């Protein structure tokens, strides 16, 4: 049996909304989407209808019906048992350990462009490692205080998106639009789709994370009341912000000239350079953006560390993951996250030739691992729905008849599976072996950990019986 840990009820509806916005509304994927050209806007709108909305409703229903600490871990455990839940928890945690180096190399690249143009890639990696350990500290403090890191990050993101969108459209009205955004270019075709197949996974990536706050379900004041409304509101904000901001970048800069790492700062400088106060505003906005990169890492670390800690408490992951502070925060998982993230950033840093190459390799590598838990979650949702014997009309549920709801869940799983294929294979380019080999290494390491834990758990159970 798992140990019962008492958690402080720190999260209200506003906190859930801001936490979700902070988790999902990512400035780091904006440039990747814009690089593929105007058709990315079509994909955002189409995937919102057939993927994001159904997935958000699934997350809301599972979060309401199973408001247990660990979130996605608890849901998969309900459907498929502890072993699959622990496997998913490992993927969830390992993805964050890989993604955090990517987000901090992006931080370092923008920091270098803004303040130290001569800063070497080595110095950027050192800065990234230092930031990782500040993140670890922010994950160890209680959510009563730690929640303000993602809350402030969400507010700053919304301000930056607003300035980017309004400024870019003013710039475009004066200087003309850098890309043709007519209906003909928005619709994807073989001729004008450009790089969208390569960067289309960034769109799906940018739609994931609405389940993250449920990893802290027992730290919510009233998840059954607050969660569905907060998820619905945050989804609306995320879609509008991403579509308008991607359009804004394409209004200002030709798609083929958008830089994966520096695309945001390039756009801000271009649209505000015409004003006397423009450079000061750009510096302020970029400093705010740098903070949001940090808050992104803190937000995802909070969710992933809690899921991993719960799996360790259930004796399915090594006991180090389950070490908690006196207030119940996942100290062991946070420190392990810092160690692994630092090691990966240093290792991949030696292999990369520049920060853009390093960012995309780490991003795609983490993306493959990131997608896996969501595929299992969608299938788990179907199994849970089929096993229900009593329908509680007072609780939130995905609307529709059982067959339609099942079809929507499997459609989400299919889209996620195709996304994973595109992370490791791009038509016309072939297999990205560095991404595939890294992902396989993480999967095999997880299997080795679970295999090692099985006899240890059995031995502990036998001792308890005796």
Short mmCIF file of C-alpha atoms in Angstrom, two decimals:
data_model
loop_
_atom_site.label_atom_id
_atom_site.label_comp_id
_atom_site.label_asym_id
_atom_site.label_seq_id
_atom_site.Cartn_x
_atom_site.Cartn_y
_atom_site.Cartn_z
CA UNK A 1 0.00 0.00 0.00
CA UNK A 2 1.15 3.57 -0.64
CA UNK A 3 1.80 5.92 2.22
CA UNK A 4 -0.67 8.67 2.93
CA UNK A 5 0.89 12.13 2.84
CA UNK A 6 -1.04 15.19 4.00
CA UNK A 7 -0.77 18.15 1.64
CA UNK A 8 -1.48 21.82 2.20
CA UNK A 9 -4.49 23.06 0.18
CA UNK A 10 -2.83 25.96 -1.63
CA UNK A 11 -4.37 26.04 -5.14
CA UNK A 12 -7.59 27.88 -5.97
CA UNK A 13 -9.29 28.36 -9.38
CA UNK A 14 -7.11 31.37 -10.26
CA UNK A 15 -3.96 29.38 -9.43
CA UNK A 16 -5.11 26.42 -11.56
CA UNK A 17 -5.84 28.74 -14.49
CA UNK A 18 -2.49 30.56 -14.25
CA UNK A 19 -0.58 27.31 -13.67
CA UNK A 20 -2.13 25.81 -16.82
CA UNK A 21 -1.37 28.90 -18.88
CA UNK A 22 2.20 28.86 -17.60
CA UNK A 23 2.57 25.16 -18.44
CA UNK A 24 1.09 25.25 -21.95
CA UNK A 25 1.66 28.76 -23.33
CA UNK A 26 5.31 28.38 -24.33
CA UNK A 27 7.28 31.16 -25.99
CA UNK A 28 9.99 28.65 -26.97
CA UNK A 29 7.81 26.89 -29.58
CA UNK A 30 6.58 30.07 -31.28
CA UNK A 31 9.57 30.43 -33.59
CA UNK A 32 9.55 26.72 -34.49
CA UNK A 33 5.95 27.02 -35.69
CA UNK A 34 6.53 30.25 -37.61
CA UNK A 35 9.52 28.70 -39.40
CA UNK A 36 7.20 26.37 -41.30
CA UNK A 37 5.25 29.26 -42.86
CA UNK A 38 1.61 30.39 -43.02
CA UNK A 39 0.13 26.87 -43.21
CA UNK A 40 1.03 26.42 -39.54
CA UNK A 41 -1.95 28.69 -38.71
CA UNK A 42 -4.29 26.26 -40.48
CA UNK A 43 -2.81 23.38 -38.51
CA UNK A 44 -3.28 25.25 -35.23
CA UNK A 45 -6.97 25.84 -35.93
CA UNK A 46 -7.65 22.35 -37.31
CA UNK A 47 -5.83 20.57 -34.48
CA UNK A 48 -7.61 22.73 -31.90
CA UNK A 49 -10.94 21.33 -33.09
CA UNK A 50 -10.00 17.67 -33.55
CA UNK A 51 -7.33 17.31 -30.85
CA UNK A 52 -6.94 20.06 -28.25
CA UNK A 53 -10.59 20.43 -27.25
CA UNK A 54 -11.19 16.66 -26.89
CA UNK A 55 -7.92 16.19 -24.99
CA UNK A 56 -8.70 19.11 -22.67
CA UNK A 57 -12.12 17.62 -21.87
CA UNK A 58 -10.51 14.24 -21.17
CA UNK A 59 -8.02 15.85 -18.77
CA UNK A 60 -10.84 17.71 -17.01
CA UNK A 61 -12.98 14.57 -16.58
CA UNK A 62 -10.10 12.48 -15.25
CA UNK A 63 -8.99 15.29 -12.94
CA UNK A 64 -12.50 15.64 -11.49
CA UNK A 65 -13.25 11.92 -11.10
CA UNK A 66 -9.81 10.97 -9.80
CA UNK A 67 -8.45 13.97 -7.88
CA UNK A 68 -5.47 12.07 -6.50
CA UNK A 69 -1.89 13.26 -6.06
CA UNK A 70 0.18 12.22 -9.07
CA UNK A 71 -2.39 13.13 -11.75
CA UNK A 72 -1.68 11.13 -14.90
CA UNK A 73 0.08 8.49 -12.77
CA UNK A 74 -3.09 7.93 -10.73
CA UNK A 75 -5.28 7.77 -13.85
CA UNK A 76 -3.16 5.20 -15.67
CA UNK A 77 -2.91 3.20 -12.43
CA UNK A 78 -6.71 3.13 -12.22
CA UNK A 79 -6.93 1.70 -15.76
CA UNK A 80 -3.87 -0.50 -16.24
CA UNK A 81 -2.35 -1.04 -12.81
CA UNK A 82 0.75 0.14 -11.06
CA UNK A 83 3.41 -1.08 -13.48
CA UNK A 84 2.07 0.87 -16.46
CA UNK A 85 1.43 3.87 -14.22
CA UNK A 86 5.05 3.81 -13.10
CA UNK A 87 6.25 3.46 -16.69
CA UNK A 88 4.21 6.53 -17.64
CA UNK A 89 5.47 8.41 -14.59
CA UNK A 90 9.05 7.67 -15.66
CA UNK A 91 8.41 8.98 -19.20
CA UNK A 92 6.78 12.07 -17.76
CA UNK A 93 9.66 12.80 -15.42
CA UNK A 94 12.42 11.87 -17.89
CA UNK A 95 10.90 14.13 -20.57
CA UNK A 96 11.13 17.10 -18.23
CA UNK A 97 14.72 16.19 -17.36
CA UNK A 98 15.57 16.36 -21.09
CA UNK A 99 13.38 19.35 -21.96
CA UNK A 100 14.70 21.61 -19.19
CA UNK A 101 18.20 21.74 -20.77
CA UNK A 102 16.56 22.73 -24.07
CA UNK A 103 14.62 25.57 -22.46
CA UNK A 104 17.70 26.86 -20.66
CA UNK A 105 19.90 26.77 -23.77
CA UNK A 106 17.18 28.92 -25.35
CA UNK A 107 17.38 31.20 -22.27
CA UNK A 108 21.17 31.40 -22.62
CA UNK A 109 21.01 32.09 -26.36
CA UNK A 110 18.66 35.04 -25.90
CA UNK A 111 20.66 36.26 -22.88
CA UNK A 112 23.79 36.17 -25.02
CA UNK A 113 22.17 38.06 -27.91
CA UNK A 114 20.77 40.72 -25.61
CA UNK A 115 23.66 41.33 -23.20
CA UNK A 116 26.84 39.46 -24.23
CA UNK A 117 27.14 39.00 -28.03
CA UNK A 118 30.57 37.34 -27.67
CA UNK A 119 29.35 34.76 -25.15
CA UNK A 120 30.55 31.29 -26.20
CA UNK A 121 28.39 28.16 -26.36
CA UNK A 122 30.38 26.80 -23.40
CA UNK A 123 29.49 29.85 -21.29
CA UNK A 124 25.84 29.47 -22.32
CA UNK A 125 25.90 25.85 -21.13
CA UNK A 126 27.40 26.91 -17.77
CA UNK A 127 24.63 29.49 -17.36
CA UNK A 128 22.05 26.83 -18.22
CA UNK A 129 23.41 24.46 -15.55
CA UNK A 130 23.27 27.23 -12.92
CA UNK A 131 19.63 27.93 -13.80
CA UNK A 132 18.78 24.24 -13.48
CA UNK A 133 19.81 24.31 -9.82
CA UNK A 134 17.83 27.47 -9.10
CA UNK A 135 14.86 25.56 -10.55
CA UNK A 136 15.55 22.64 -8.21
CA UNK A 137 15.32 24.98 -5.22
CA UNK A 138 12.02 26.44 -6.49
CA UNK A 139 10.63 22.89 -6.72
CA UNK A 140 11.56 22.06 -3.13
CA UNK A 141 9.66 24.93 -1.49
CA UNK A 142 5.93 24.42 -0.83
CA UNK A 143 3.30 25.29 -3.44
CA UNK A 144 2.01 28.00 -1.12
CA UNK A 145 5.13 29.94 -2.13
CA UNK A 146 6.30 28.06 -5.21
CA UNK A 147 3.00 28.63 -7.06
CA UNK A 148 3.91 32.30 -7.52
CA UNK A 149 6.73 31.35 -9.92
CA UNK A 150 4.30 29.96 -12.57
CA UNK A 151 1.60 32.51 -11.67
CA UNK A 152 3.92 35.43 -12.39
CA UNK A 153 5.24 33.60 -15.46
CA UNK A 154 1.72 33.27 -16.88
CA UNK A 155 0.99 36.98 -16.38
CA UNK A 156 4.27 37.99 -18.04
CA UNK A 157 3.62 35.64 -20.97
CA UNK A 158 0.23 37.21 -21.62
CA UNK A 159 1.80 40.70 -21.57
CA UNK A 160 4.59 39.65 -23.97
CA UNK A 161 2.12 38.00 -26.33
CA UNK A 162 -0.03 41.16 -26.27
CA UNK A 163 2.91 43.45 -27.12
CA UNK A 164 4.12 41.08 -29.84
CA UNK A 165 0.70 40.79 -31.46
CA UNK A 166 -0.29 44.48 -31.34
CA UNK A 167 3.20 45.73 -32.26
CA UNK A 168 3.57 43.37 -35.18
CA UNK A 169 0.25 44.26 -36.77
CA UNK A 170 1.04 47.98 -36.46
CA UNK A 171 4.40 47.28 -38.09
CA UNK A 172 2.77 45.28 -40.87
CA UNK A 173 0.22 48.01 -41.61
CA UNK A 174 3.07 50.46 -42.10
CA UNK A 175 5.73 48.37 -43.84
CA UNK A 176 3.68 45.63 -45.47
CA UNK A 177 3.43 41.97 -44.48
CA UNK A 178 6.58 39.89 -44.77
CA UNK A 179 4.64 36.77 -45.80
CA UNK A 180 1.61 36.22 -48.00
CA UNK A 181 -1.12 35.21 -45.54
CA UNK A 182 -3.86 34.69 -48.10
CA UNK A 183 -6.17 31.67 -48.00
CA UNK A 184 -4.07 29.99 -50.70
CA UNK A 185 -0.94 30.02 -48.51
CA UNK A 186 -2.76 29.15 -45.29
CA UNK A 187 -4.08 25.87 -46.69
CA UNK A 188 -1.40 23.14 -46.61
CA UNK A 189 -0.31 21.77 -49.98
CA UNK A 190 2.76 19.96 -51.26
CA UNK A 191 3.90 23.20 -52.94
CA UNK A 192 3.54 25.68 -50.08
CA UNK A 193 3.68 23.52 -46.95
CA UNK A 194 7.43 24.04 -46.63
CA UNK A 195 8.83 22.77 -43.33
CA UNK A 196 5.50 22.24 -41.61
CA UNK A 197 5.93 18.45 -41.47
CA UNK A 198 9.19 18.95 -39.58
CA UNK A 199 7.81 21.53 -37.17
CA UNK A 200 4.18 20.33 -37.00
CA UNK A 201 5.05 18.37 -33.83
CA UNK A 202 5.78 21.73 -32.20
CA UNK A 203 2.06 22.55 -32.59
CA UNK A 204 0.96 19.37 -30.81
CA UNK A 205 3.70 19.94 -28.23
CA UNK A 206 2.25 23.40 -27.64
CA UNK A 207 -1.18 21.90 -26.91
CA UNK A 208 -0.10 19.53 -24.14
CA UNK A 209 0.03 20.15 -20.41
CA UNK A 210 -3.53 20.79 -19.25
CA UNK A 211 -3.32 17.66 -17.11
CA UNK A 212 -0.14 18.84 -15.34
CA UNK A 213 -1.88 20.71 -12.52
CA UNK A 214 -3.69 17.48 -11.59
CA UNK A 215 -0.37 16.09 -10.36
CA UNK A 216 -1.06 18.43 -7.40
CA UNK A 217 -4.74 17.45 -7.00
CA UNK A 218 -4.49 16.97 -3.25
CA UNK A 219 -3.04 20.48 -2.99
CA UNK A 220 -6.13 21.99 -4.67
CA UNK A 221 -8.90 23.56 -2.60
CA UNK A 222 -11.78 22.21 -4.71
CA UNK A 223 -10.69 20.35 -7.88
CA UNK A 224 -14.18 19.08 -8.76
CA UNK A 225 -15.52 22.62 -8.90
CA UNK A 226 -12.50 24.56 -10.15
CA UNK A 227 -10.69 22.25 -12.57
CA UNK A 228 -13.09 22.11 -15.58
CA UNK A 229 -13.63 25.89 -15.63
CA UNK A 230 -9.94 26.66 -15.24
CA UNK A 231 -8.95 24.22 -18.02
CA UNK A 232 -11.60 25.59 -20.41
CA UNK A 233 -10.51 29.19 -19.79
CA UNK A 234 -6.81 28.40 -20.13
CA UNK A 235 -7.40 26.46 -23.37
CA UNK A 236 -9.18 29.45 -24.92
CA UNK A 237 -6.38 31.81 -23.90
CA UNK A 238 -3.66 29.48 -25.20
CA UNK A 239 -5.24 28.97 -28.64
CA UNK A 240 -5.95 32.66 -29.24
CA UNK A 241 -2.49 33.68 -28.03
CA UNK A 242 -0.60 31.09 -30.08
CA UNK A 243 -2.51 31.70 -33.33
CA UNK A 244 -2.24 35.49 -33.13
CA UNK A 245 1.41 35.46 -32.00
CA UNK A 246 2.48 33.04 -34.75
CA UNK A 247 0.67 35.24 -37.26
CA UNK A 248 2.41 38.27 -35.77
CA UNK A 249 5.87 36.79 -36.35
CA UNK A 250 4.94 35.94 -39.95
CA UNK A 251 3.66 39.49 -40.49
CA UNK A 252 7.06 40.88 -39.48
CA UNK A 253 9.65 38.34 -40.71
CA UNK A 254 9.80 36.06 -43.80
CA UNK A 255 9.29 32.46 -42.68
CA UNK A 256 12.62 31.30 -44.09
CA UNK A 257 14.45 33.93 -42.02
CA UNK A 258 12.91 33.03 -38.64
CA UNK A 259 15.57 31.70 -36.25
CA UNK A 260 14.56 28.88 -33.89
CA UNK A 261 16.38 30.42 -30.91
CA UNK A 262 16.39 34.14 -31.65
CA UNK A 263 13.10 34.42 -33.57
CA UNK A 264 11.26 36.10 -30.69
CA UNK A 265 13.86 38.78 -29.96
CA UNK A 266 14.43 39.39 -33.70
CA UNK A 267 10.71 40.08 -34.13
CA UNK A 268 10.45 42.36 -31.10
CA UNK A 269 13.48 44.39 -32.19
CA UNK A 270 12.19 44.73 -35.73
CA UNK A 271 8.71 45.94 -34.80
CA UNK A 272 9.77 48.34 -32.03
CA UNK A 273 13.06 49.68 -33.44
CA UNK A 274 11.19 52.48 -35.21
CA UNK A 275 10.38 54.11 -31.86
CA UNK A 276 12.76 56.12 -29.65
CA UNK A 277 11.78 54.03 -26.64
CA UNK A 278 11.76 50.81 -28.64
CA UNK A 279 15.06 49.32 -27.47
CA UNK A 280 14.21 49.88 -23.81
CA UNK A 281 10.83 48.19 -24.32
CA UNK A 282 12.47 45.25 -26.11
CA UNK A 283 14.96 44.77 -23.28
CA UNK A 284 12.11 44.82 -20.72
CA UNK A 285 10.04 42.34 -22.73
CA UNK A 286 12.97 40.01 -23.33
CA UNK A 287 13.88 40.04 -19.63
CA UNK A 288 10.24 39.09 -18.98
CA UNK A 289 10.53 36.33 -21.59
CA UNK A 290 13.67 35.00 -19.93
CA UNK A 291 11.78 34.78 -16.66
CA UNK A 292 8.97 32.84 -18.38
CA UNK A 293 11.49 30.28 -19.67
CA UNK A 294 12.56 29.76 -16.08
CA UNK A 295 8.96 29.57 -14.85
CA UNK A 296 8.20 26.99 -17.59
CA UNK A 297 10.84 24.71 -16.17
CA UNK A 298 9.63 25.25 -12.61
CA UNK A 299 6.01 24.55 -13.61
CA UNK A 300 6.77 21.28 -15.38
CA UNK A 301 9.22 20.26 -12.69
CA UNK A 302 6.49 20.66 -10.06
CA UNK A 303 4.13 18.35 -11.91
CA UNK A 304 6.66 15.73 -13.04
CA UNK A 305 8.42 15.52 -9.69
CA UNK A 306 5.12 14.93 -7.87
CA UNK A 307 4.12 12.18 -10.30
CA UNK A 308 7.51 10.48 -9.90
CA UNK A 309 7.43 10.88 -6.11
CA UNK A 310 4.02 9.20 -5.95
CA UNK A 311 5.32 6.27 -8.02
CA UNK A 312 8.27 5.96 -5.63
CA UNK A 313 5.97 6.07 -2.59
CA UNK A 314 4.11 3.15 -4.21
CA UNK A 315 7.52 1.36 -4.45
CA UNK A 316 7.48 1.39 -8.28
CA UNK A 317 10.35 3.86 -8.80
CA UNK A 318 13.56 3.95 -6.73
CA UNK A 319 13.08 5.30 -3.21
CA UNK A 320 15.24 8.39 -3.95
CA UNK A 321 12.36 9.78 -6.05
CA UNK A 322 10.05 9.48 -3.06
CA UNK A 323 12.13 11.49 -0.59
CA UNK A 324 9.86 14.31 0.62
CA UNK A 325 10.49 17.44 2.65
CA UNK A 326 8.73 17.96 5.98
CA UNK A 327 5.98 19.83 4.04
CA UNK A 328 5.50 17.04 1.49
CA UNK A 329 7.40 18.54 -1.46
CA UNK A 330 9.33 16.08 -3.72
CA UNK A 331 12.91 16.87 -2.67
CA UNK A 332 14.46 13.64 -3.97
CA UNK A 333 12.86 13.83 -7.42
CA UNK A 334 13.82 17.52 -7.74
CA UNK A 335 17.49 16.89 -6.93
CA UNK A 336 17.63 13.92 -9.32
CA UNK A 337 16.06 16.15 -11.99
CA UNK A 338 18.86 18.67 -11.46
CA UNK A 339 21.57 16.01 -11.75
CA UNK A 340 20.19 14.42 -14.95
CA UNK A 341 19.36 17.76 -16.63
CA UNK A 342 22.83 19.13 -15.91
CA UNK A 343 24.52 15.99 -17.27
CA UNK A 344 22.44 16.00 -20.46
CA UNK A 345 23.05 19.69 -21.12
CA UNK A 346 26.81 19.21 -20.79
CA UNK A 347 26.85 16.00 -22.88
CA UNK A 348 24.74 17.33 -25.75
CA UNK A 349 26.61 20.65 -25.55
CA UNK A 350 29.82 18.92 -26.62
CA UNK A 351 27.99 17.37 -29.60
CA UNK A 352 26.30 20.56 -30.87
CA UNK A 353 27.84 23.12 -33.20
CA UNK A 354 25.59 26.03 -32.19
CA UNK A 355 22.74 26.85 -29.82
CA UNK A 356 20.04 26.39 -32.48
CA UNK A 357 21.23 22.88 -33.26
CA UNK A 358 21.47 22.06 -29.55
CA UNK A 359 17.99 23.44 -28.83
CA UNK A 360 16.18 21.48 -31.56
CA UNK A 361 17.99 18.20 -30.81
CA UNK A 362 17.09 18.39 -27.11
CA UNK A 363 13.56 19.59 -27.90
CA UNK A 364 12.85 16.75 -30.36
CA UNK A 365 14.50 14.18 -28.07
CA UNK A 366 12.32 15.25 -25.14
CA UNK A 367 9.26 15.47 -27.40
CA UNK A 368 9.36 11.75 -28.25
CA UNK A 369 9.36 10.83 -24.55
CA UNK A 370 6.82 13.55 -23.76
CA UNK A 371 4.19 12.18 -26.16
CA UNK A 372 4.19 8.61 -24.81
CA UNK A 373 2.29 9.24 -21.52
CA UNK A 374 -0.49 11.04 -23.39
CA UNK A 375 -1.04 8.10 -25.75
CA UNK A 376 -1.41 5.81 -22.73
CA UNK A 377 -3.60 8.38 -20.95
CA UNK A 378 -6.08 8.51 -23.86
CA UNK A 379 -6.34 4.70 -23.91
CA UNK A 380 -6.66 4.64 -20.11
CA UNK A 381 -9.55 7.10 -20.35
CA UNK A 382 -11.43 4.72 -22.67
CA UNK A 383 -10.83 1.76 -20.33
CA UNK A 384 -11.98 3.73 -17.28
CA UNK A 385 -15.12 4.89 -19.10
CA UNK A 386 -15.94 1.31 -20.13
CA UNK A 387 -15.47 0.03 -16.57
CA UNK A 388 -17.82 2.60 -15.01
CA UNK A 389 -21.00 1.03 -13.67
CA UNK A 390 -22.58 4.16 -12.21
CA UNK A 391 -22.76 7.52 -13.98
CA UNK A 392 -22.60 10.53 -11.65
CA UNK A 393 -24.33 13.43 -13.41
CA UNK A 394 -23.07 15.89 -10.78
CA UNK A 395 -19.46 15.42 -11.94
CA UNK A 396 -17.98 16.85 -15.13
CA UNK A 397 -17.85 14.38 -18.05
CA UNK A 398 -16.92 14.67 -21.72
CA UNK A 399 -20.23 15.28 -23.50
CA UNK A 400 -21.51 12.84 -26.12
CA UNK A 401 -22.59 9.22 -26.39
CA UNK A 402 -20.07 6.52 -25.37
CA UNK A 403 -19.09 5.63 -28.94
CA UNK A 404 -18.37 9.24 -29.88
CA UNK A 405 -16.35 9.86 -26.71
CA UNK A 406 -14.36 6.67 -27.31
CA UNK A 407 -13.71 7.72 -30.91
CA UNK A 408 -12.46 11.14 -29.81
CA UNK A 409 -10.04 9.57 -27.32
CA UNK A 410 -8.65 7.19 -29.93
CA UNK A 411 -8.38 10.05 -32.44
CA UNK A 412 -6.24 11.95 -29.91
CA UNK A 413 -4.07 8.85 -29.43
CA UNK A 414 -3.65 8.51 -33.21
CA UNK A 415 -2.64 12.16 -33.66
CA UNK A 416 -0.13 11.80 -30.82
CA UNK A 417 1.34 8.65 -32.42
CA UNK A 418 1.78 10.40 -35.80
CA UNK A 419 3.41 13.33 -33.99
CA UNK A 420 5.95 10.99 -32.44
CA UNK A 421 6.79 9.55 -35.83
CA UNK A 422 7.40 13.07 -37.18
CA UNK A 423 9.75 13.84 -34.29
CA UNK A 424 12.08 11.03 -35.38
CA UNK A 425 11.40 10.93 -39.12
CA UNK A 426 10.94 13.83 -41.54
CA UNK A 427 9.82 13.01 -45.10
CA UNK A 428 12.61 13.97 -47.47
CA UNK A 429 15.22 13.98 -44.70
CA UNK A 430 14.94 10.53 -43.17
CA UNK A 431 15.36 9.32 -39.60
CA UNK A 432 16.89 11.64 -36.98
CA UNK A 433 19.11 9.02 -35.37
CA UNK A 434 20.36 11.25 -32.55
CA UNK A 435 16.75 11.87 -31.48
CA UNK A 436 15.69 8.22 -31.86
CA UNK A 437 18.74 6.81 -30.05
CA UNK A 438 18.31 9.24 -27.15
CA UNK A 439 14.62 8.38 -26.78
CA UNK A 440 15.31 4.63 -26.91
CA UNK A 441 18.00 5.02 -24.25
CA UNK A 442 15.51 6.73 -21.91
CA UNK A 443 12.87 4.03 -22.55
CA UNK A 444 15.33 1.19 -21.92
CA UNK A 445 16.67 2.88 -18.79
CA UNK A 446 13.10 3.12 -17.49
CA UNK A 447 12.51 -0.58 -18.18
CA UNK A 448 15.73 -1.45 -16.34
CA UNK A 449 14.65 0.63 -13.33
CA UNK A 450 11.21 -1.01 -13.23
CA UNK A 451 12.76 -4.48 -13.61
CA UNK A 452 15.11 -3.77 -10.70
CA UNK A 453 12.26 -2.44 -8.55
CA UNK A 454 10.06 -5.54 -9.01
CA UNK A 455 12.08 -7.95 -6.82
CA UNK A 456 12.85 -5.16 -4.32
CA UNK A 457 9.13 -4.44 -3.98
CA UNK A 458 8.30 -8.14 -3.63
CA UNK A 459 10.94 -8.56 -0.92
CA UNK A 460 9.56 -5.56 0.97
CA UNK A 461 6.00 -6.96 0.74
CA UNK A 462 7.12 -10.35 2.08
CA UNK A 463 8.89 -8.68 5.00
CA UNK A 464 5.72 -6.71 5.78
CA UNK A 465 3.64 -9.93 5.82
CA UNK A 466 6.09 -11.63 8.14
#
